[in-house]
Coordinates of C-alpha atoms and ligand atoms in Angstrom, one line a residue:
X1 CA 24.5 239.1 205.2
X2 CA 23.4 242.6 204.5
X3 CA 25.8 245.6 205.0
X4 CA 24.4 248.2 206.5
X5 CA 25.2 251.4 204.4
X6 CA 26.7 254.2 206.9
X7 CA 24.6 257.2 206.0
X8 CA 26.4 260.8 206.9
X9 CA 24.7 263.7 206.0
X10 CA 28.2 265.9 204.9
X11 CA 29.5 264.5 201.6
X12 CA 32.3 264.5 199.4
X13 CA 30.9 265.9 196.2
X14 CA 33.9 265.1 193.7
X15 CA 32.6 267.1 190.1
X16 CA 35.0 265.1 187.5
X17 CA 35.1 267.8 184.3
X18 CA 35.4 270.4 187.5
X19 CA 36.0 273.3 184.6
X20 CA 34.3 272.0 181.9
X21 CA 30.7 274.2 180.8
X22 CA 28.4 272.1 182.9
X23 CA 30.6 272.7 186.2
X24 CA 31.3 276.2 185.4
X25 CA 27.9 277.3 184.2
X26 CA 25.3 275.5 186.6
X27 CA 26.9 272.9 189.3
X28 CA 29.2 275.7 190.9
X29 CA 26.0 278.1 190.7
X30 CA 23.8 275.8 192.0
X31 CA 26.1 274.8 195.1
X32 CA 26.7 278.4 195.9
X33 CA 22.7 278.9 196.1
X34 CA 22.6 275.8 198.0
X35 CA 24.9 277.4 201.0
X36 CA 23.3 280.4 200.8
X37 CA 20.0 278.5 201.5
X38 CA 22.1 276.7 204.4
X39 CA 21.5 273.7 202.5
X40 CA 24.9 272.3 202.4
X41 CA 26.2 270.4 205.8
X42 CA 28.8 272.0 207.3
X43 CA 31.3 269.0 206.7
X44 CA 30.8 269.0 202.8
X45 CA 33.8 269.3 200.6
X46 CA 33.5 270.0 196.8
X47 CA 36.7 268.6 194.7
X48 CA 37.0 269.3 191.6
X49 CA 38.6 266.8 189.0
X50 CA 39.9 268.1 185.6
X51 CA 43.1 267.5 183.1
X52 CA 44.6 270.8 183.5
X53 CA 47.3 271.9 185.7
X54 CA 45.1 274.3 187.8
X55 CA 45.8 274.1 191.6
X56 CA 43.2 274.5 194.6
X57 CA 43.8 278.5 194.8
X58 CA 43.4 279.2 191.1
X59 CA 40.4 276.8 191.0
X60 CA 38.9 278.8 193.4
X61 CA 39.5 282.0 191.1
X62 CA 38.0 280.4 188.1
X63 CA 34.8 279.5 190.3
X64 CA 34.6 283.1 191.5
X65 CA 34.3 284.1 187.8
X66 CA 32.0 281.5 187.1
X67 CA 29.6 283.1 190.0
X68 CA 30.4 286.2 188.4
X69 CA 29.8 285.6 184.8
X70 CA 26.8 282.9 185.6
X71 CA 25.3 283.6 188.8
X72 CA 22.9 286.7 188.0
X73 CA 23.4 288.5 191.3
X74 CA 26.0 289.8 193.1
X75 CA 28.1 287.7 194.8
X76 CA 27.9 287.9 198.8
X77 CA 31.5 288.3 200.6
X78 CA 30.2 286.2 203.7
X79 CA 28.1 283.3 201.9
X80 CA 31.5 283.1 199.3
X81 CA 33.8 282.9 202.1
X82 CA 31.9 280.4 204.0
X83 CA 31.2 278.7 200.3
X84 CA 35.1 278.6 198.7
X85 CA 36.6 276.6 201.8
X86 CA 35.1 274.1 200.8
X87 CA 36.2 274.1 197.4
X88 CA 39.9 272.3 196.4
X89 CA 40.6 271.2 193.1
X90 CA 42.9 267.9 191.6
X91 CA 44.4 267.4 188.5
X92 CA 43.9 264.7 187.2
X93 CA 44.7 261.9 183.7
X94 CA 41.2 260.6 184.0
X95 CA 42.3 257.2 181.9
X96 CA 45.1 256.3 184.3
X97 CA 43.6 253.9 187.2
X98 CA 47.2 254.7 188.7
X99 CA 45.7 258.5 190.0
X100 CA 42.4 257.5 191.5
X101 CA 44.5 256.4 194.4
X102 CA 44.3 259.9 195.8
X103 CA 40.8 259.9 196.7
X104 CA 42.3 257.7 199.3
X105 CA 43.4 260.6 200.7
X106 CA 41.6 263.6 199.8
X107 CA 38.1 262.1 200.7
X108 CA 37.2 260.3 204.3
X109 CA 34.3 258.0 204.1
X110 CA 34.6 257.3 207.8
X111 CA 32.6 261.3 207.8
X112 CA 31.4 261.8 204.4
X113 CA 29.6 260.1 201.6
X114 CA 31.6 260.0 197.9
X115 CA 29.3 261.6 195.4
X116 CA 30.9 261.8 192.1
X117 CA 29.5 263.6 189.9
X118 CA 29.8 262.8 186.1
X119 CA 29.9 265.9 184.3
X120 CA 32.3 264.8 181.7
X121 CA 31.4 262.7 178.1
X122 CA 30.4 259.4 178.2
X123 CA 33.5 257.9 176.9
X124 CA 35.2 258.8 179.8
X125 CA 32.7 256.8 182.2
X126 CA 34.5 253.4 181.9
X127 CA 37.8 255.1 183.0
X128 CA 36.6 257.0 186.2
X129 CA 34.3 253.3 187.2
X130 CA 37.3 251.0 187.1
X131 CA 39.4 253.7 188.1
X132 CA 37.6 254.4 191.0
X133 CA 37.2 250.4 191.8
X134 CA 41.1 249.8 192.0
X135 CA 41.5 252.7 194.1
X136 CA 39.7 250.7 196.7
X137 CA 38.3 254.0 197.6
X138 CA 34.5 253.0 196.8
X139 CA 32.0 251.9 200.0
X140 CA 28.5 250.9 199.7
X141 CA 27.3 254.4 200.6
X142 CA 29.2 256.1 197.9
X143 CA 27.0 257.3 195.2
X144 CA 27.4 258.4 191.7
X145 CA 25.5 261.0 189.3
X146 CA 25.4 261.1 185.8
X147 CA 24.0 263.7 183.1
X148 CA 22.8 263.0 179.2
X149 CA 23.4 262.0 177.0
X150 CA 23.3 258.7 178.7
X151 CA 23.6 257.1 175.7
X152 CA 22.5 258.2 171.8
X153 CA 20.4 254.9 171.0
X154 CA 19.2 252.0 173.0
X155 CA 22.9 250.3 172.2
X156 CA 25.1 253.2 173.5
X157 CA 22.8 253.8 176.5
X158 CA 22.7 249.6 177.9
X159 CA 26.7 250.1 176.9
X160 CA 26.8 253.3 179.7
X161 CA 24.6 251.8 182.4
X162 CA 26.1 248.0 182.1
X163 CA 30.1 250.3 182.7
X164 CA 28.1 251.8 185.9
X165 CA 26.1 248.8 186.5
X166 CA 29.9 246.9 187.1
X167 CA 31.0 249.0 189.6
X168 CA 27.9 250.8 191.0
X169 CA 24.6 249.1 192.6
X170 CA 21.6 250.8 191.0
X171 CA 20.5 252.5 194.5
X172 CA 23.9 254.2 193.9
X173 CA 22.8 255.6 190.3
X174 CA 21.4 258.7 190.0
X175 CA 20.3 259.4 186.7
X176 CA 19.4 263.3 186.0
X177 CA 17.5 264.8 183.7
X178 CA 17.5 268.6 185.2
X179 CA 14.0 268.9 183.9
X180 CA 12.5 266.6 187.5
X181 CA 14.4 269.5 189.5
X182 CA 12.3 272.7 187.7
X183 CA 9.4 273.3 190.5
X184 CA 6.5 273.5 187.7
X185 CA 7.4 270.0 186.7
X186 CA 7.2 268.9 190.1
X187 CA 4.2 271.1 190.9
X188 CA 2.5 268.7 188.4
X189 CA 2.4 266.0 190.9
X190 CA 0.8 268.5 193.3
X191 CA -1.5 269.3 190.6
X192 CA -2.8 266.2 189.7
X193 CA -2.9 264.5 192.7
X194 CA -3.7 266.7 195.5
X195 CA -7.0 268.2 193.6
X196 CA -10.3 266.4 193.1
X197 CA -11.5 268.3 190.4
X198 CA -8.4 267.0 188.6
X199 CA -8.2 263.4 190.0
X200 CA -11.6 263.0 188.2
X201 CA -11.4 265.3 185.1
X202 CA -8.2 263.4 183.5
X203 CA -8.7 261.3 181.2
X204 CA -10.3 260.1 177.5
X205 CA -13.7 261.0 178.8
X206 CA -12.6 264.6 179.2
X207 CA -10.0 265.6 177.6
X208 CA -9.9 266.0 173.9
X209 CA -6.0 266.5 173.0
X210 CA -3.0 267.5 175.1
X211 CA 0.2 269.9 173.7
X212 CA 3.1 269.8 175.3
X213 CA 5.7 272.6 174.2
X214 CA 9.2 272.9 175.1
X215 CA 10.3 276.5 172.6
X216 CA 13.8 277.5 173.0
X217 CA 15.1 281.0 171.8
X218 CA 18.8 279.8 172.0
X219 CA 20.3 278.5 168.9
X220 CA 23.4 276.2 169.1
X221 CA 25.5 278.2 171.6
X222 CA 28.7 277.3 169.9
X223 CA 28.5 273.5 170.5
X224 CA 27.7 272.5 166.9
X225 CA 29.5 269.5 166.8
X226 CA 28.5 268.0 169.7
X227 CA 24.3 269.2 168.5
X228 CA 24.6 268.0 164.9
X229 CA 25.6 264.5 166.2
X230 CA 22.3 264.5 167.9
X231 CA 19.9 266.4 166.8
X232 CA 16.5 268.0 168.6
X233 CA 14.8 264.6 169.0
X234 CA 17.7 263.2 170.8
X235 CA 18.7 266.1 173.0
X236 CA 15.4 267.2 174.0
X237 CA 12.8 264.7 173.2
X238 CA 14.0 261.5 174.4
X239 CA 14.8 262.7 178.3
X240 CA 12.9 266.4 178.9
X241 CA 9.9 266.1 176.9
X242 CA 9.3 262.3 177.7
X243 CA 9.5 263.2 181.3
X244 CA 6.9 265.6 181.3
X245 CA 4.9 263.6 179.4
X246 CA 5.0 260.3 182.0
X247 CA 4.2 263.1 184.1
X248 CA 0.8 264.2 182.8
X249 CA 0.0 260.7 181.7
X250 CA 0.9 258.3 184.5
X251 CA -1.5 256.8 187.0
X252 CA -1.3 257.9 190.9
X253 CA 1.6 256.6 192.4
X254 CA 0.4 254.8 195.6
X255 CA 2.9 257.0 197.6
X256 CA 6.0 260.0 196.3
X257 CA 8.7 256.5 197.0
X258 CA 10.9 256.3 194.1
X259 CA 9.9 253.2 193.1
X260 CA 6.2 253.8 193.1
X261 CA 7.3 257.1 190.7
X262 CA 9.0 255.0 188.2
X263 CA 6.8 252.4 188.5
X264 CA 3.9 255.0 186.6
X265 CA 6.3 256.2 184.3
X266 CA 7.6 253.3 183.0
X267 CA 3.7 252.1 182.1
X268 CA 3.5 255.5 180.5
X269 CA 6.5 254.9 178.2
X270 CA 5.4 251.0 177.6
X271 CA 1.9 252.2 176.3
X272 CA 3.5 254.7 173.9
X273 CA 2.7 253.6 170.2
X274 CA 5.5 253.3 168.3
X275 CA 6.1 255.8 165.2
X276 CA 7.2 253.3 162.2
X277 CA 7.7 254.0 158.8
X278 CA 4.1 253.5 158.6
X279 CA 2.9 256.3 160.3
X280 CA 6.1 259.0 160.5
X281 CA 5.1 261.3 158.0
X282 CA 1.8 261.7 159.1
X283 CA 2.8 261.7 163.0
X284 CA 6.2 263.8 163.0
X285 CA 7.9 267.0 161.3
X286 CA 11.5 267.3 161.4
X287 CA 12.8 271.2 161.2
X288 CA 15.8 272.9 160.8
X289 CA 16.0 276.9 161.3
X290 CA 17.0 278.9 158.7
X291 CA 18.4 282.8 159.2
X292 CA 15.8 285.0 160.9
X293 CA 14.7 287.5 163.1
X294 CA 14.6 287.1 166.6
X295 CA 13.1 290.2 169.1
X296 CA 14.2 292.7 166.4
X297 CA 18.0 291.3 165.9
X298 CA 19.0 289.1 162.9
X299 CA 19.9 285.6 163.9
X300 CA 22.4 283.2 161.3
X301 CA 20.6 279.8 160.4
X302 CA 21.8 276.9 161.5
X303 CA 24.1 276.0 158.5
X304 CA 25.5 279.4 159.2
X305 CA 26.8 279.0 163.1
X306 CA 29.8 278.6 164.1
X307 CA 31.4 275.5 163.2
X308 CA 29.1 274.5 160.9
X309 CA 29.2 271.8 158.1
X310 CA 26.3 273.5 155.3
X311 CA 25.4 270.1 154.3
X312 CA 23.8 268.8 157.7
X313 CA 20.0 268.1 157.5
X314 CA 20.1 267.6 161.5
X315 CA 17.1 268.8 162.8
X316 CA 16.6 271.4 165.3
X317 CA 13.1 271.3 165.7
X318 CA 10.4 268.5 166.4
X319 CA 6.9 268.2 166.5
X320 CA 5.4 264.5 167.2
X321 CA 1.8 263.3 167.4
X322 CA 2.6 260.5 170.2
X323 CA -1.0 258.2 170.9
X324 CA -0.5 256.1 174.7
X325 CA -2.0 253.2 174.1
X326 CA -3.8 252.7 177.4
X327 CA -7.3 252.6 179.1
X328 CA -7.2 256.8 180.4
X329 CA -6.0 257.6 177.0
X330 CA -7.5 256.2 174.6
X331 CA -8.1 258.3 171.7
X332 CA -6.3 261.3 173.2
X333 CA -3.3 262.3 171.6
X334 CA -0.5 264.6 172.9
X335 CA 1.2 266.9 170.5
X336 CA 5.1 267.8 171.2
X337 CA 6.9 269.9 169.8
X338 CA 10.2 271.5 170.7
X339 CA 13.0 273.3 168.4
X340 CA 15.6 276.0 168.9
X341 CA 16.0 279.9 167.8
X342 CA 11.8 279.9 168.0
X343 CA 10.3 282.8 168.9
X344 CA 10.1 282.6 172.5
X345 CA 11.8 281.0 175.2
X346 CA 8.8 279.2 176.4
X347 CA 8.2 275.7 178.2
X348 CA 4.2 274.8 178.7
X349 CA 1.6 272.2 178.5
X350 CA -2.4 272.6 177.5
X351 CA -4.7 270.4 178.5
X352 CA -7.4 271.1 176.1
X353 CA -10.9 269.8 177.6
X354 CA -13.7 268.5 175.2
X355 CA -16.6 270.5 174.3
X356 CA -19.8 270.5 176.1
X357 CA -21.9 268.4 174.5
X358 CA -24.4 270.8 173.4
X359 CA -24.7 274.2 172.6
X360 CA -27.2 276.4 174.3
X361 CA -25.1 279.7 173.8
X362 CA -25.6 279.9 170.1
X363 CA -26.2 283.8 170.4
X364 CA -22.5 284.1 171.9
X365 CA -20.9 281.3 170.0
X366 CA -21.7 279.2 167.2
X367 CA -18.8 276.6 168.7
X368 CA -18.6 277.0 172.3
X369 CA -15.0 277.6 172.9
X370 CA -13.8 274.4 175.5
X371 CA -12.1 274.8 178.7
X372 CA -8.3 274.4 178.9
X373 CA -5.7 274.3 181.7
X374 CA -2.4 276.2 181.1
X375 CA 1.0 274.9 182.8
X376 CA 3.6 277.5 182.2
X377 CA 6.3 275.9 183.0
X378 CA 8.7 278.4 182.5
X379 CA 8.9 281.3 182.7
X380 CA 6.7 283.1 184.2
X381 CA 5.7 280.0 185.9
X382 CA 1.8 279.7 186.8
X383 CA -1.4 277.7 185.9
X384 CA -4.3 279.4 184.0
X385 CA -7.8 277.9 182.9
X386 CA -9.6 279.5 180.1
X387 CA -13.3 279.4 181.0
X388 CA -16.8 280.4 179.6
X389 CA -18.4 283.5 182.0
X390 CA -21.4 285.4 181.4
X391 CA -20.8 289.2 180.5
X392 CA -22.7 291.4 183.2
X393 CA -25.3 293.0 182.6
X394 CA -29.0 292.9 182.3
X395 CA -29.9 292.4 178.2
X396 CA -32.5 290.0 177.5
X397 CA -29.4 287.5 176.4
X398 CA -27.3 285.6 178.2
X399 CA -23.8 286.7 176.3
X400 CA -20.6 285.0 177.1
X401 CA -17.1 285.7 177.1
X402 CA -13.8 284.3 177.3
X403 CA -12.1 284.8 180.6
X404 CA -9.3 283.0 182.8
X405 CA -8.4 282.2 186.0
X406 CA -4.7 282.7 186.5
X407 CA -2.5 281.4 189.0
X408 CA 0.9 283.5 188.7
X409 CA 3.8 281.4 191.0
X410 CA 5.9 284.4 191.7
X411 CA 2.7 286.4 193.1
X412 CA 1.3 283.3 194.5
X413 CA 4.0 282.0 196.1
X414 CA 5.8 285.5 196.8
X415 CA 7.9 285.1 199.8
X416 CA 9.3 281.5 198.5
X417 CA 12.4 281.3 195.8
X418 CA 11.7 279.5 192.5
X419 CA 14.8 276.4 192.6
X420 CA 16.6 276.5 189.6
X421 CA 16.5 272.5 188.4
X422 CA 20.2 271.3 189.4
X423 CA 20.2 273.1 192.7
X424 CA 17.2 270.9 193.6
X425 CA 18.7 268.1 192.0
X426 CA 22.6 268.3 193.3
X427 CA 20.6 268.7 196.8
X428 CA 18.4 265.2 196.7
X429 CA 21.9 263.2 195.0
X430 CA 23.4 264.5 198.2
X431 CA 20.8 263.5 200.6
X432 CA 20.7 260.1 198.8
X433 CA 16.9 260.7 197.8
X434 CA 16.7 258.7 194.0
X435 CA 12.5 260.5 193.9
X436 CA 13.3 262.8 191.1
X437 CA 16.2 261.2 189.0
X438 CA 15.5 258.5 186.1
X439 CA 15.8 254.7 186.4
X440 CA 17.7 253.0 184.0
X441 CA 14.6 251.1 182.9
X442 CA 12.8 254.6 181.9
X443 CA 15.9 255.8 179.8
X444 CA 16.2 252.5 177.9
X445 CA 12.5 252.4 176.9
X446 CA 12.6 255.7 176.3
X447 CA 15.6 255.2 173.6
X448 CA 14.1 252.2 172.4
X449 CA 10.9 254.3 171.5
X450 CA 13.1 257.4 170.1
X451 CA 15.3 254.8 168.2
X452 CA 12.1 253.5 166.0
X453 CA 11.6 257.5 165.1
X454 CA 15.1 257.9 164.1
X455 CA 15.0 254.6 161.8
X456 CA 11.5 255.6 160.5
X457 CA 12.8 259.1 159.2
X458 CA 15.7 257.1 157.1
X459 CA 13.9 254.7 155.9
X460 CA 11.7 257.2 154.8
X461 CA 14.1 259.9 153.9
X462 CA 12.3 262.4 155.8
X463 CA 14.0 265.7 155.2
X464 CA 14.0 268.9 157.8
X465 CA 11.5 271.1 156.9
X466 CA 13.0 275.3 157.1
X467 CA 11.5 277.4 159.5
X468 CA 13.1 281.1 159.8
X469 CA 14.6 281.8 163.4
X470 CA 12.0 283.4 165.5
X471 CA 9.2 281.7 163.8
X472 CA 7.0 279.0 165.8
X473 CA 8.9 276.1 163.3
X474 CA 7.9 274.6 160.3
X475 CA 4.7 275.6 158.5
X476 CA 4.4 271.5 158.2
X477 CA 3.7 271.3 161.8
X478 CA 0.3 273.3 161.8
X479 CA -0.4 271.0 159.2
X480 CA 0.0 268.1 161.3
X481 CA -2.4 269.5 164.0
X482 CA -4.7 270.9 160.9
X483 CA -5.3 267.5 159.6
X484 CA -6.9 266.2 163.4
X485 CA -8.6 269.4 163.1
X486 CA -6.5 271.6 165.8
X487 CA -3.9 274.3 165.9
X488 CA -1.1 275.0 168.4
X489 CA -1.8 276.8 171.3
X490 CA 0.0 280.5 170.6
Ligands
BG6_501 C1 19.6 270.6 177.6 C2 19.9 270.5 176.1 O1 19.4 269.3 178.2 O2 18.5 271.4 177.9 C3 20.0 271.9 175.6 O3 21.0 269.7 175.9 C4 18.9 272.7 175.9 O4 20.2 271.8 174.1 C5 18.6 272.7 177.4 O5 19.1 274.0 175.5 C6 17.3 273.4 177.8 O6 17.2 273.5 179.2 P1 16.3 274.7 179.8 O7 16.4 274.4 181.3 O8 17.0 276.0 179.5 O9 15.0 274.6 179.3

């Protein structure tokens, strides 16, 4: 017999790590902008879960100071007020199944849906899954969320979702990657798919190379520990830059279902070519930042943070030639390359076109410069193609110049807010929509890929290449485009 799941709209978000960074710094942000955009039903509770002997009214203190310290705006007396009742807090041994008993009585799922929210290391997932099955307190409606590192190989990662696979079916699981929330990444689906002239200009027969970039200007941010453990590729590669890759790669979904989403992305990730110990040095460069200069100040290297061992040879910079072995790309390959304490904060993608085929503006340019479309990502979200125009005027020549058409979001789109990526996300994990989170099937072939990278660079040795702070990486990571006969968009 099938259960029917009781669907309520008001939920009972319970955030286990309540007061940890990820709570403090974005969930308790996020839910604040989601009752100011009267997104949050009026019957939604928030508990917060944590070790420490805080009670409901001092919680609510520490949240108020999170707004404060996090939120970038003042903080609005009537939208707080209306915000903070909602908010209690529990204390909480996490490893005890003896304490999950309580939910019995501080959440009703006779009015609300359970979300728990994961926001706390992995280790602790097997605790709050069986502790949350003996409490009895689970229904077929509840629903649980989970950050990264879901895993740090393809072991550790089938080890996480087979703890949440024994307690949790996978319509329950929502896997984020904060990334699917940011509006530009979603855009891309607009992009793609709502315009002809892109439907029909995508693929090996047009495009000569695609870059996607993902530059932070942060350095470690006082989590060494937890960073040198994992390294660039890991932390950034394997779940943010993957996912905008299956984005610009995968076919049209037949509809925007869930399943039809994942079912594109997880071709993209099956066709990608494996880097092996054959083909690592040429494909990838491994960086590590060195002391620099970043908008005029002087920036430590990473041996020199906080907390730092001055051994490591972790990398904090990556750049990868990755070749999808399919039909559309063919022959195309997409350059990646993310690192920390670069010189800009910048997230984009360029889809550089092929030339023309031949040249009958040799009086302009020798090489005809060829089309490319610009995602900016962030910030300064927007879309801008680089195109050929003719200069005005009325010489005997026809002379050329480079010009672009350039879509800016925030003057485009003026009267709407840009949604930072966990507002969206907390949102769609409440309304039970799994669209934009990752199926455990994409995160395993993604590790599974990033694992043969990781074993390629020590069976190879491959050292981190320095790059100063506030550089663009490793000089080794030209050379890699150099060598195909390209540079990095700058
Ligand atoms: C996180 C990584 O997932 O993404 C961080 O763990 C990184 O190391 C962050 O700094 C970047 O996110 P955003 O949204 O600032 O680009």
């Amino acid at each position: 017999m099938t259960i029917q799941k009781e669907i309520f709209k008001a939920c009972d978000l319970v955030i286990y790590g309540g007061l940890g960074d990820l709570s403090r710094r974005k969930l308790i942000i996020s839910l604040y902008r989601l009752e100011k955009g009267k997104f949050l039903e009026p019957d939604t509770r928030i508990i917060a879960v944590d070790r420490l002997a805080e009670d409901s009214a001092s919680f609510i203190k520490i949240a108020l100071k999170s707004l404060q310290e996090f939120l970038g705006n003042p903080v609005e007396e009537q939208i707080w007020n209306k915000f903070c009742a909602r908010l209690s807090y529990q204390q909480m041994d996490l490893t005890r199944p003896d304490e999950y008993k309580v939910f019995n009585k501080l959440t009703d799922s006779s009015k609300r849906v359970m979300v728990n929210y994961f926001a706390v290391a992995p280790f602790l997932f097997r605790y709050i899954c069986q502790g949350l099955k003996h409490s009895g307190v689970l229904t077929d409606s509840s629903r649980m969320v989970m950050e990264k590192p879901i895993g740090h190989d393809i072991i550790s990662s089938k080890e996480i979702n087979d703890v949440v696979a024994s307690v949790f079916n996978d319509d329950q699981v929502f896997r984020i990657d904060h990334y699917l929330g940011k509006e530009t990444v979603l855009n891309l689906l607009a992009l793609r798919f709502a315009n002809s002239i892109f439907t029909t200009n995508w693929d090996h027969n047009t495009i000569d190379s695609v870059q996607i970039t993902v530059a932070e200007e942060v350095g470690i941010e006082g989590r060494w520990e937890y960073f040198d453990q994992t390294g660039q590729l890991r932390d950034m590669v394997q779940n943010h830059l993957l996912q905008i890759l299956t984005f610009v790669a995968m076919e049209p979904p037949v509809n925007l279902e869930a399943q039809s989403i994942h079912n594109e992305k997880i071709k993209v990730l099956n066709a990608l070519r494996p880097i092996t110990a054959e083909n690592v040095l040429s494909n990838t460069v491994r960086g590590q930042y060195t002391n620099g200069v970043q908008k005029d100040i002087a920036v430590p290297g990473y041996l020199e943070e906080e907390g730092a061992n001055t051994i490591s040879t972790t990398e904090s910079f990556v750049a990868l030639r990755v070749d999808i072995d399919n039909w559309r790309w063919a022959g195309v390959p997409f350059y990646l390359r993310t690192g920390k304490c670069m010189k800009y904060k910048r997230t984009e993608i360029v889809i550089n076109f092929k030339q023309i085929p031949h040249n009958i503006f040799t009086e302009s340019f020798k090489n005809l410069p060829a089309n490319k479309l610009i995602i900016h990502l962030q910030p300064n979200e927007g879309i801008e193609i680089q195109m050929l125009n003719k200069i005005p005027g009325i010489d005997e020549n026809i002379k050329l110049q480079k010009t672009k058409l350039d879509l800016s979001f925030s003057e485009t789109f003026k009267n709407s807010r840009l949604f930072g990526g966990y507002e969206k996300l907390v949102l769609e994990a409440m309304r039970g929509n799994p669209t934009l989170f990752i199926s455990r099937e994409e995160i395993e072939q993604a590790w599974s890929w990033i694992d043969s990278i990781q074993d390629a660079w020590k069976a190879t040795h491959e050292e981190a290449q320095d790059y100063p702070a506030g550089s663009w990486g490793p000089i080794a990571s030209d050379e890699m485009l150099a060598r195909d006969g390209r540079t990095w968009e700058e």
